[in-house]
Amino acid sequence: MKAPVVAPFLCKALYPRCNPFFFTLASSSIYSLSKHLHYNPLATCVDTPRAEPSQICRDQSDDHVYKYVTYCRPTFSDHVSGLPFSKNHMKTIHTDSVAEDLHHENETKEDPWLKMQEDARLDADREPVLSSYYYTSILSQKTLERALANHLAIKLSNSSLPSSTLFDIFIGALEENQDIIGAVKEDLRAVKERDPACISYVHCFLNFKGFLACQAHRIAHKLWAQGARIGQGILLDHATGLVVGETAVIGNNVSILHNVTLGGTGKACGDRHPKIGDGVLIGAGTCILGNIRIGEGAKIGACSVVLKDVPPRTTAVGNPAKLVGGTQNPIKLDKIPSFTMDHTSHIAEWSDYVV
């Protein structure tokens, strides 16, 4: 099936008020899809290669200091690694021993699909009234690919575009591109590990609109352009009000809260949207505008307006955003903020505001 044939048809059918479909290179707004998934009252919530890895900001001269392996979420086991999942990153910033540790960790990771099936059986036993739903959504599906294709097809179908048609399109894209499924599993792990509202993989897979919007984006973008612009291990917490510009790039292990805009500065054409590095945490209500780079492991405080590059592992906050510690000697973060989900550390050092 030719992508130029399928994707435009899919765009117009699913989103008559947004032409072309937000997932495409012409317009990317995950918020559009999240509205279709708004019914969930709960808090929301690959090695997927990026076309231009060099677009993600990295200070190569300082890589030996920035050791991701020492970063982990304080409330989780030390086995939760802060290492980027990209093979390219492993080649450039890690020693052989660290690369071996990461390889061993990946081998011993829990398979979200197997755990999801196990949890679905337990949930079905505890809630017999939902047993049919669990069976149709998970237990009757032979693979994660089929379960995801079926779940998204049901959510996005309407009277003029039946779920069976969408299922055929989605399953084709998923089975032909195993890198997408790798990213899906990393996203499931990201939500389970970082979002305290998530109680299980089943909970995330069936209900979290941020997770579902991200997976629908992966499929639609693959159909449209055959190249991913969003990394893996992504947490879109709540997802409501999230707008991602068409030329934006989001790295691996990034956590983004609600009402975030990765947008342009006006009528500029071409490559005009932000590039978000690995391990970045973006607080709620933040606007990052223009073709700027947010360095790896940086933290953007809530409601900030960022118009300039942010160096790796620093904190930017305010409107317009300023670096905590000052431009000449900014305070360096010693943990990956997207893993710790710490929104407040060092902010007091920037402001003497007291309630």
mmCIF file of C-alpha atoms in Angstrom:
data_model
loop_
_atom_site.group_PDB
_atom_site.id
_atom_site.type_symbol
_atom_site.label_atom_id
_atom_site.label_comp_id
_atom_site.label_asym_id
_atom_site.label_seq_id
_atom_site.Cartn_x
_atom_site.Cartn_y
_atom_site.Cartn_z
ATOM 1 C CA MET A 1 0.000 0.000 0.000
ATOM 2 C CA LYS A 2 1.497 3.303 -1.052
ATOM 3 C CA ALA A 3 1.862 5.845 1.746
ATOM 4 C CA PRO A 4 0.944 8.850 -0.465
ATOM 5 C CA VAL A 5 -2.353 7.125 -1.249
ATOM 6 C CA VAL A 6 -3.293 5.910 2.207
ATOM 7 C CA ALA A 7 -2.223 8.812 4.398
ATOM 8 C CA PRO A 8 -4.090 11.707 2.735
ATOM 9 C CA PHE A 9 -7.292 9.655 2.597
ATOM 10 C CA LEU A 10 -6.875 8.705 6.235
ATOM 11 C CA CYS A 11 -6.225 12.329 7.185
ATOM 12 C CA LYS A 12 -9.331 13.737 5.570
ATOM 13 C CA ALA A 13 -11.586 10.958 6.801
ATOM 14 C CA LEU A 14 -10.489 11.159 10.414
ATOM 15 C CA TYR A 15 -10.085 14.907 10.785
ATOM 16 C CA PRO A 16 -12.312 16.901 8.432
ATOM 17 C CA ARG A 17 -11.583 20.112 10.341
ATOM 18 C CA CYS A 18 -7.828 19.615 10.265
ATOM 19 C CA ASN A 19 -6.494 19.187 6.783
ATOM 20 C CA PRO A 20 -4.034 17.626 6.408
ATOM 21 C CA PHE A 21 -3.954 15.188 9.337
ATOM 22 C CA PHE A 22 -1.983 16.533 12.281
ATOM 23 C CA PHE A 23 0.358 13.580 12.277
ATOM 24 C CA THR A 24 1.761 14.414 8.868
ATOM 25 C CA LEU A 25 4.750 16.554 8.090
ATOM 26 C CA ALA A 26 2.329 19.287 7.073
ATOM 27 C CA SER A 27 0.853 19.671 10.546
ATOM 28 C CA SER A 28 1.547 17.805 13.816
ATOM 29 C CA SER A 29 -0.793 18.385 16.730
ATOM 30 C CA ILE A 30 -1.129 15.473 19.140
ATOM 31 C CA TYR A 31 -3.769 17.551 20.869
ATOM 32 C CA SER A 32 -6.126 16.863 17.965
ATOM 33 C CA LEU A 33 -6.068 13.139 18.597
ATOM 34 C CA SER A 34 -6.232 13.492 22.363
ATOM 35 C CA LYS A 35 -9.642 15.140 21.978
ATOM 36 C CA HIS A 36 -10.899 11.900 20.405
ATOM 37 C CA LEU A 37 -9.731 10.067 23.494
ATOM 38 C CA HIS A 38 -11.034 12.571 26.046
ATOM 39 C CA TYR A 39 -13.474 10.217 27.699
ATOM 40 C CA ASN A 40 -10.869 8.839 30.097
ATOM 41 C CA PRO A 41 -11.338 10.531 33.488
ATOM 42 C CA LEU A 42 -8.010 9.316 34.764
ATOM 43 C CA ALA A 43 -4.711 11.154 34.611
ATOM 44 C CA THR A 44 -3.074 10.217 31.307
ATOM 45 C CA CYS A 45 -0.956 8.564 31.157
ATOM 46 C CA VAL A 46 12.427 2.172 19.813
ATOM 47 C CA ASP A 47 15.008 2.343 19.185
ATOM 48 C CA THR A 48 13.197 4.464 16.676
ATOM 49 C CA PRO A 49 15.818 6.143 14.560
ATOM 50 C CA ARG A 50 15.490 9.811 13.879
ATOM 51 C CA ALA A 51 16.101 11.116 10.420
ATOM 52 C CA GLU A 52 18.670 13.637 11.657
ATOM 53 C CA PRO A 53 20.265 12.510 14.937
ATOM 54 C CA SER A 54 22.625 15.450 14.724
ATOM 55 C CA GLN A 55 19.668 17.802 15.098
ATOM 56 C CA ILE A 56 19.394 16.911 18.770
ATOM 57 C CA CYS A 57 21.536 19.246 20.773
ATOM 58 C CA ARG A 58 24.645 17.686 22.256
ATOM 59 C CA ASP A 59 27.817 19.153 23.633
ATOM 60 C CA GLN A 60 30.256 16.555 22.338
ATOM 61 C CA SER A 61 33.182 18.077 24.222
ATOM 62 C CA ASP A 62 31.407 17.516 27.504
ATOM 63 C CA ASP A 63 30.063 14.007 26.905
ATOM 64 C CA HIS A 64 32.652 12.388 29.158
ATOM 65 C CA VAL A 65 31.300 14.375 32.089
ATOM 66 C CA TYR A 66 27.655 13.751 31.343
ATOM 67 C CA LYS A 67 27.321 10.135 32.402
ATOM 68 C CA TYR A 68 23.745 9.043 31.951
ATOM 69 C CA VAL A 69 24.459 5.745 33.669
ATOM 70 C CA THR A 70 24.492 7.459 37.074
ATOM 71 C CA TYR A 71 21.021 8.890 36.583
ATOM 72 C CA CYS A 72 18.003 7.076 37.940
ATOM 73 C CA ARG A 73 14.708 7.967 39.504
ATOM 74 C CA PRO A 74 15.286 8.128 43.280
ATOM 75 C CA THR A 75 12.069 6.301 44.109
ATOM 76 C CA PHE A 76 12.807 3.422 41.788
ATOM 77 C CA SER A 77 15.315 0.622 41.748
ATOM 78 C CA ASP A 78 18.850 1.368 40.613
ATOM 79 C CA HIS A 79 18.110 -0.985 37.746
ATOM 80 C CA VAL A 80 16.073 1.805 36.114
ATOM 81 C CA SER A 81 18.709 3.218 33.820
ATOM 82 C CA GLY A 82 18.950 6.777 32.607
ATOM 83 C CA LEU A 83 20.885 5.739 29.516
ATOM 84 C CA PRO A 84 19.568 6.783 26.126
ATOM 85 C CA PHE A 85 18.268 3.840 24.118
ATOM 86 C CA SER A 86 19.696 4.965 20.777
ATOM 87 C CA LYS A 87 22.528 2.819 19.483
ATOM 88 C CA ASN A 88 24.080 5.947 18.032
ATOM 89 C CA HIS A 89 24.301 7.430 21.515
ATOM 90 C CA MET A 90 25.891 4.298 22.889
ATOM 91 C CA LYS A 91 28.608 4.497 20.275
ATOM 92 C CA THR A 92 29.467 8.097 20.972
ATOM 93 C CA ILE A 93 29.130 8.755 24.675
ATOM 94 C CA HIS A 94 29.522 5.458 26.524
ATOM 95 C CA THR A 95 32.430 3.237 27.406
ATOM 96 C CA ASP A 96 32.371 -0.421 26.439
ATOM 97 C CA SER A 97 31.479 -1.448 29.989
ATOM 98 C CA VAL A 98 28.498 0.898 30.086
ATOM 99 C CA ALA A 99 27.312 -0.328 26.699
ATOM 100 C CA GLU A 100 27.550 -3.899 27.967
ATOM 101 C CA ASP A 101 25.549 -2.989 31.079
ATOM 102 C CA LEU A 102 22.855 -1.421 28.946
ATOM 103 C CA HIS A 103 22.754 -4.454 26.656
ATOM 104 C CA HIS A 104 22.387 -6.728 29.671
ATOM 105 C CA GLU A 105 19.646 -4.509 31.096
ATOM 106 C CA ASN A 106 17.721 -4.566 27.829
ATOM 107 C CA GLU A 107 17.926 -8.341 27.766
ATOM 108 C CA THR A 108 16.464 -8.631 31.262
ATOM 109 C CA LYS A 109 13.694 -6.067 30.847
ATOM 110 C CA GLU A 110 10.168 -7.205 31.492
ATOM 111 C CA ASP A 111 8.151 -7.678 28.308
ATOM 112 C CA PRO A 112 5.164 -5.304 28.600
ATOM 113 C CA TRP A 113 3.009 -7.464 26.310
ATOM 114 C CA LEU A 114 3.433 -10.632 28.383
ATOM 115 C CA LYS A 115 2.854 -8.710 31.600
ATOM 116 C CA MET A 116 -0.181 -6.991 30.070
ATOM 117 C CA GLN A 117 -1.775 -10.344 29.213
ATOM 118 C CA GLU A 118 -1.136 -11.629 32.721
ATOM 119 C CA ASP A 119 -2.645 -8.517 34.315
ATOM 120 C CA ALA A 120 -5.638 -8.593 31.961
ATOM 121 C CA ARG A 121 -6.463 -12.137 33.080
ATOM 122 C CA LEU A 122 -6.322 -11.091 36.725
ATOM 123 C CA ASP A 123 -8.421 -7.989 36.073
ATOM 124 C CA ALA A 124 -11.001 -10.033 34.180
ATOM 125 C CA ASP A 125 -11.283 -12.450 37.099
ATOM 126 C CA ARG A 126 -11.721 -9.607 39.573
ATOM 127 C CA GLU A 127 -14.221 -7.705 37.396
ATOM 128 C CA PRO A 128 -16.347 -10.268 35.490
ATOM 129 C CA VAL A 129 -18.476 -7.500 33.982
ATOM 130 C CA LEU A 130 -15.362 -6.308 32.103
ATOM 131 C CA SER A 131 -14.150 -9.753 31.066
ATOM 132 C CA SER A 132 -15.527 -9.394 27.541
ATOM 133 C CA TYR A 133 -13.773 -6.039 27.133
ATOM 134 C CA TYR A 134 -10.447 -7.428 28.325
ATOM 135 C CA TYR A 135 -10.852 -10.478 26.099
ATOM 136 C CA THR A 136 -11.608 -8.453 22.970
ATOM 137 C CA SER A 137 -8.938 -5.832 23.622
ATOM 138 C CA ILE A 138 -6.041 -7.971 24.850
ATOM 139 C CA LEU A 139 -6.581 -11.629 25.648
ATOM 140 C CA SER A 140 -7.905 -12.642 22.211
ATOM 141 C CA GLN A 141 -5.082 -10.827 20.397
ATOM 142 C CA LYS A 142 -2.083 -12.931 19.424
ATOM 143 C CA THR A 143 0.425 -10.075 19.364
ATOM 144 C CA LEU A 144 0.901 -6.558 20.682
ATOM 145 C CA GLU A 145 0.723 -5.348 17.077
ATOM 146 C CA ARG A 146 -2.768 -6.746 16.614
ATOM 147 C CA ALA A 147 -3.958 -5.534 20.003
ATOM 148 C CA LEU A 148 -2.772 -1.982 19.317
ATOM 149 C CA ALA A 149 -4.146 -1.916 15.766
ATOM 150 C CA ASN A 150 -7.524 -3.161 17.005
ATOM 151 C CA HIS A 151 -7.704 -0.725 19.929
ATOM 152 C CA LEU A 152 -6.814 2.337 17.853
ATOM 153 C CA ALA A 153 -9.101 1.280 15.013
ATOM 154 C CA ILE A 154 -12.096 1.050 17.350
ATOM 155 C CA LYS A 155 -11.353 4.452 18.898
ATOM 156 C CA LEU A 156 -10.868 6.253 15.591
ATOM 157 C CA SER A 157 -13.604 4.618 13.535
ATOM 158 C CA ASN A 158 -16.891 6.250 12.608
ATOM 159 C CA SER A 159 -19.938 5.486 10.472
ATOM 160 C CA SER A 160 -18.141 6.310 7.234
ATOM 161 C CA LEU A 161 -14.799 4.712 8.146
ATOM 162 C CA PRO A 162 -15.326 1.316 9.822
ATOM 163 C CA SER A 163 -12.871 -0.123 12.305
ATOM 164 C CA SER A 164 -12.161 -3.093 10.025
ATOM 165 C CA THR A 165 -10.736 -0.784 7.365
ATOM 166 C CA LEU A 166 -8.587 1.073 9.860
ATOM 167 C CA PHE A 167 -7.417 -2.196 11.412
ATOM 168 C CA ASP A 168 -6.116 -3.436 8.059
ATOM 169 C CA ILE A 169 -4.176 -0.199 7.544
ATOM 170 C CA PHE A 170 -2.773 -0.087 11.058
ATOM 171 C CA ILE A 171 -1.745 -3.727 11.305
ATOM 172 C CA GLY A 172 0.059 -3.480 7.984
ATOM 173 C CA ALA A 173 2.117 -0.535 9.207
ATOM 174 C CA LEU A 174 2.902 -2.199 12.542
ATOM 175 C CA GLU A 175 3.876 -5.612 11.218
ATOM 176 C CA GLU A 176 6.091 -4.136 8.510
ATOM 177 C CA ASN A 177 7.878 -1.785 10.909
ATOM 178 C CA GLN A 178 9.058 -3.529 14.048
ATOM 179 C CA ASP A 179 10.834 -0.357 15.150
ATOM 180 C CA ILE A 180 7.403 1.064 15.961
ATOM 181 C CA ILE A 181 6.584 -1.815 18.302
ATOM 182 C CA GLY A 182 9.936 -1.373 19.995
ATOM 183 C CA ALA A 183 8.997 2.244 20.629
ATOM 184 C CA VAL A 184 5.527 1.245 21.857
ATOM 185 C CA LYS A 185 7.065 -1.032 24.502
ATOM 186 C CA GLU A 186 9.454 1.676 25.654
ATOM 187 C CA ASP A 187 6.558 4.123 25.896
ATOM 188 C CA LEU A 188 4.599 1.647 28.008
ATOM 189 C CA ARG A 189 7.568 1.293 30.348
ATOM 190 C CA ALA A 190 8.012 5.067 30.479
ATOM 191 C CA VAL A 191 4.425 5.686 31.542
ATOM 192 C CA LYS A 192 4.434 2.836 34.060
ATOM 193 C CA GLU A 193 7.695 4.006 35.658
ATOM 194 C CA ARG A 194 7.163 7.778 35.643
ATOM 195 C CA ASP A 195 3.441 8.388 36.092
ATOM 196 C CA PRO A 196 2.228 7.620 39.628
ATOM 197 C CA ALA A 197 -1.359 7.468 38.326
ATOM 198 C CA CYS A 198 -0.537 4.434 36.156
ATOM 199 C CA ILE A 199 -1.170 1.178 38.009
ATOM 200 C CA SER A 200 -0.406 -1.308 35.209
ATOM 201 C CA TYR A 201 0.449 -1.707 31.536
ATOM 202 C CA VAL A 202 -3.195 -2.595 30.924
ATOM 203 C CA HIS A 203 -4.267 0.660 32.526
ATOM 204 C CA CYS A 204 -1.966 2.646 30.236
ATOM 205 C CA PHE A 205 -2.726 0.689 27.065
ATOM 206 C CA LEU A 206 -6.504 0.929 27.360
ATOM 207 C CA ASN A 207 -7.008 4.370 28.871
ATOM 208 C CA PHE A 208 -4.110 6.815 28.706
ATOM 209 C CA LYS A 209 -4.814 9.240 25.883
ATOM 210 C CA GLY A 210 -1.244 10.562 25.799
ATOM 211 C CA PHE A 211 0.098 7.072 25.167
ATOM 212 C CA LEU A 212 -2.567 6.301 22.561
ATOM 213 C CA ALA A 213 -2.076 9.614 20.769
ATOM 214 C CA CYS A 214 1.657 8.965 20.538
ATOM 215 C CA GLN A 215 1.129 5.493 19.039
ATOM 216 C CA ALA A 216 -1.401 6.786 16.518
ATOM 217 C CA HIS A 217 1.170 9.406 15.534
ATOM 218 C CA ARG A 218 3.833 6.757 15.000
ATOM 219 C CA ILE A 219 1.602 4.771 12.647
ATOM 220 C CA ALA A 220 0.296 7.765 10.698
ATOM 221 C CA HIS A 221 3.727 9.317 10.342
ATOM 222 C CA LYS A 222 5.186 6.048 9.130
ATOM 223 C CA LEU A 223 2.467 5.872 6.491
ATOM 224 C CA TRP A 224 3.039 9.469 5.486
ATOM 225 C CA ALA A 225 6.802 9.882 5.477
ATOM 226 C CA GLN A 226 8.422 6.559 6.371
ATOM 227 C CA GLY A 227 10.513 8.232 9.053
ATOM 228 C CA ALA A 228 9.969 8.884 12.770
ATOM 229 C CA ARG A 229 10.464 12.259 14.410
ATOM 230 C CA ILE A 230 9.610 11.184 17.955
ATOM 231 C CA GLY A 231 11.969 9.009 19.976
ATOM 232 C CA GLN A 232 11.075 6.238 22.378
ATOM 233 C CA GLY A 233 10.386 6.101 26.089
ATOM 234 C CA ILE A 234 8.026 9.073 25.779
ATOM 235 C CA LEU A 235 5.654 10.225 28.530
ATOM 236 C CA LEU A 236 2.908 12.629 27.469
ATOM 237 C CA ASP A 237 1.372 13.270 30.879
ATOM 238 C CA HIS A 238 -2.330 14.216 30.457
ATOM 239 C CA ALA A 239 -1.597 15.168 26.788
ATOM 240 C CA THR A 240 -4.392 17.749 26.667
ATOM 241 C CA GLY A 241 -3.438 20.923 24.830
ATOM 242 C CA LEU A 242 -0.205 19.510 23.428
ATOM 243 C CA VAL A 243 0.815 20.981 20.060
ATOM 244 C CA VAL A 244 3.869 19.700 18.185
ATOM 245 C CA GLY A 245 4.992 21.561 15.079
ATOM 246 C CA GLU A 246 5.620 19.673 11.851
ATOM 247 C CA THR A 247 9.420 20.062 11.874
ATOM 248 C CA ALA A 248 9.846 19.498 15.624
ATOM 249 C CA VAL A 249 12.089 16.651 16.782
ATOM 250 C CA ILE A 250 11.637 14.912 20.137
ATOM 251 C CA GLY A 251 14.455 12.723 21.434
ATOM 252 C CA ASN A 252 14.382 9.599 23.596
ATOM 253 C CA ASN A 253 13.127 9.418 27.191
ATOM 254 C CA VAL A 254 11.384 12.798 27.109
ATOM 255 C CA SER A 255 8.559 13.716 29.504
ATOM 256 C CA ILE A 256 6.073 16.413 28.443
ATOM 257 C CA LEU A 257 3.139 17.677 30.479
ATOM 258 C CA HIS A 258 -0.123 19.257 29.317
ATOM 259 C CA ASN A 259 -0.631 22.535 27.436
ATOM 260 C CA VAL A 260 2.863 22.467 25.939
ATOM 261 C CA THR A 261 3.553 24.039 22.558
ATOM 262 C CA LEU A 262 6.551 23.175 20.403
ATOM 263 C CA GLY A 263 5.811 25.841 17.838
ATOM 264 C CA GLY A 264 7.163 28.406 15.427
ATOM 265 C CA THR A 265 7.759 32.109 15.919
ATOM 266 C CA GLY A 266 5.538 33.403 13.125
ATOM 267 C CA LYS A 267 5.495 32.959 9.376
ATOM 268 C CA ALA A 268 8.932 31.409 9.009
ATOM 269 C CA CYS A 269 9.038 28.533 6.519
ATOM 270 C CA GLY A 270 11.046 25.331 6.396
ATOM 271 C CA ASP A 271 12.703 23.908 9.499
ATOM 272 C CA ARG A 272 11.133 26.219 12.082
ATOM 273 C CA HIS A 273 10.265 24.200 15.179
ATOM 274 C CA PRO A 274 12.174 23.122 18.324
ATOM 275 C CA LYS A 275 14.548 20.181 18.647
ATOM 276 C CA ILE A 276 14.180 18.445 22.020
ATOM 277 C CA GLY A 277 17.137 16.395 23.268
ATOM 278 C CA ASP A 278 17.127 13.108 25.163
ATOM 279 C CA GLY A 279 15.994 13.083 28.781
ATOM 280 C CA VAL A 280 14.325 16.505 28.724
ATOM 281 C CA LEU A 281 11.466 17.394 31.097
ATOM 282 C CA ILE A 282 9.019 20.069 29.866
ATOM 283 C CA GLY A 283 6.653 21.483 32.475
ATOM 284 C CA ALA A 284 2.957 22.261 32.011
ATOM 285 C CA GLY A 285 1.958 25.349 30.054
ATOM 286 C CA THR A 286 5.355 25.806 28.445
ATOM 287 C CA CYS A 287 5.891 27.385 25.013
ATOM 288 C CA ILE A 288 9.103 26.545 23.177
ATOM 289 C CA LEU A 289 9.174 28.552 19.980
ATOM 290 C CA GLY A 290 11.399 28.555 16.932
ATOM 291 C CA ASN A 291 14.128 26.316 15.516
ATOM 292 C CA ILE A 292 16.003 26.147 18.808
ATOM 293 C CA ARG A 293 17.656 23.289 20.658
ATOM 294 C CA ILE A 294 16.845 22.050 24.139
ATOM 295 C CA GLY A 295 19.950 20.164 25.241
ATOM 296 C CA GLU A 296 19.996 16.638 26.618
ATOM 297 C CA GLY A 297 18.862 16.322 30.216
ATOM 298 C CA ALA A 298 17.562 19.899 30.429
ATOM 299 C CA LYS A 299 14.521 20.936 32.468
ATOM 300 C CA ILE A 300 12.000 23.588 31.431
ATOM 301 C CA GLY A 301 9.911 24.993 34.272
ATOM 302 C CA ALA A 302 6.127 25.228 34.023
ATOM 303 C CA CYS A 303 4.642 28.142 32.041
ATOM 304 C CA SER A 304 8.027 29.169 30.651
ATOM 305 C CA VAL A 305 8.440 30.798 27.249
ATOM 306 C CA VAL A 306 11.680 29.601 25.676
ATOM 307 C CA LEU A 307 13.030 31.488 22.661
ATOM 308 C CA LYS A 308 16.740 30.579 22.758
ATOM 309 C CA ASP A 309 18.832 27.397 22.946
ATOM 310 C CA VAL A 310 19.000 25.736 26.367
ATOM 311 C CA PRO A 311 22.332 24.032 27.210
ATOM 312 C CA PRO A 312 22.385 20.359 28.236
ATOM 313 C CA ARG A 313 21.430 19.438 31.842
ATOM 314 C CA THR A 314 20.455 22.977 32.841
ATOM 315 C CA THR A 315 17.174 24.441 34.101
ATOM 316 C CA ALA A 316 15.316 27.215 32.283
ATOM 317 C CA VAL A 317 12.311 28.937 33.810
ATOM 318 C CA GLY A 318 10.314 32.126 33.394
ATOM 319 C CA ASN A 319 8.810 34.343 30.700
ATOM 320 C CA PRO A 320 11.071 34.881 28.881
ATOM 321 C CA ALA A 321 12.979 31.883 30.209
ATOM 322 C CA LYS A 322 16.287 32.366 32.027
ATOM 323 C CA LEU A 323 18.876 29.796 33.061
ATOM 324 C CA VAL A 324 18.983 29.027 36.778
ATOM 325 C CA GLY A 325 22.393 30.172 37.946
ATOM 326 C CA GLY A 326 22.843 32.599 35.073
ATOM 327 C CA THR A 327 24.054 32.284 31.505
ATOM 328 C CA GLN A 328 27.748 32.277 32.396
ATOM 329 C CA ASN A 329 27.602 29.629 35.117
ATOM 330 C CA PRO A 330 24.250 27.794 35.056
ATOM 331 C CA ILE A 331 23.567 25.171 37.673
ATOM 332 C CA LYS A 332 24.094 21.692 36.214
ATOM 333 C CA LEU A 333 21.593 18.906 36.883
ATOM 334 C CA ASP A 334 23.016 15.616 38.124
ATOM 335 C CA LYS A 335 19.973 13.506 37.269
ATOM 336 C CA ILE A 336 17.873 13.099 34.147
ATOM 337 C CA PRO A 337 14.804 15.246 34.882
ATOM 338 C CA SER A 338 12.453 13.279 32.644
ATOM 339 C CA PHE A 339 13.074 10.249 34.861
ATOM 340 C CA THR A 340 12.913 11.956 38.237
ATOM 341 C CA MET A 341 9.908 14.112 37.200
ATOM 342 C CA ASP A 342 11.222 16.722 39.663
ATOM 343 C CA HIS A 343 9.698 20.056 38.643
ATOM 344 C CA THR A 344 10.875 22.255 41.519
ATOM 345 C CA SER A 345 14.517 21.627 42.427
ATOM 346 C CA HIS A 346 16.782 24.667 41.906
ATOM 347 C CA ILE A 347 13.761 26.878 41.131
ATOM 348 C CA ALA A 348 13.961 28.463 44.613
ATOM 349 C CA GLU A 349 17.527 29.488 43.819
ATOM 350 C CA TRP A 350 16.265 31.440 40.847
ATOM 351 C CA SER A 351 13.481 33.285 42.653
ATOM 352 C CA ASP A 352 12.838 34.492 46.195
ATOM 353 C CA TYR A 353 9.067 34.255 45.705
ATOM 354 C CA VAL A 354 7.440 32.967 48.883
ATOM 355 C CA VAL A 355 3.793 32.078 49.472
#
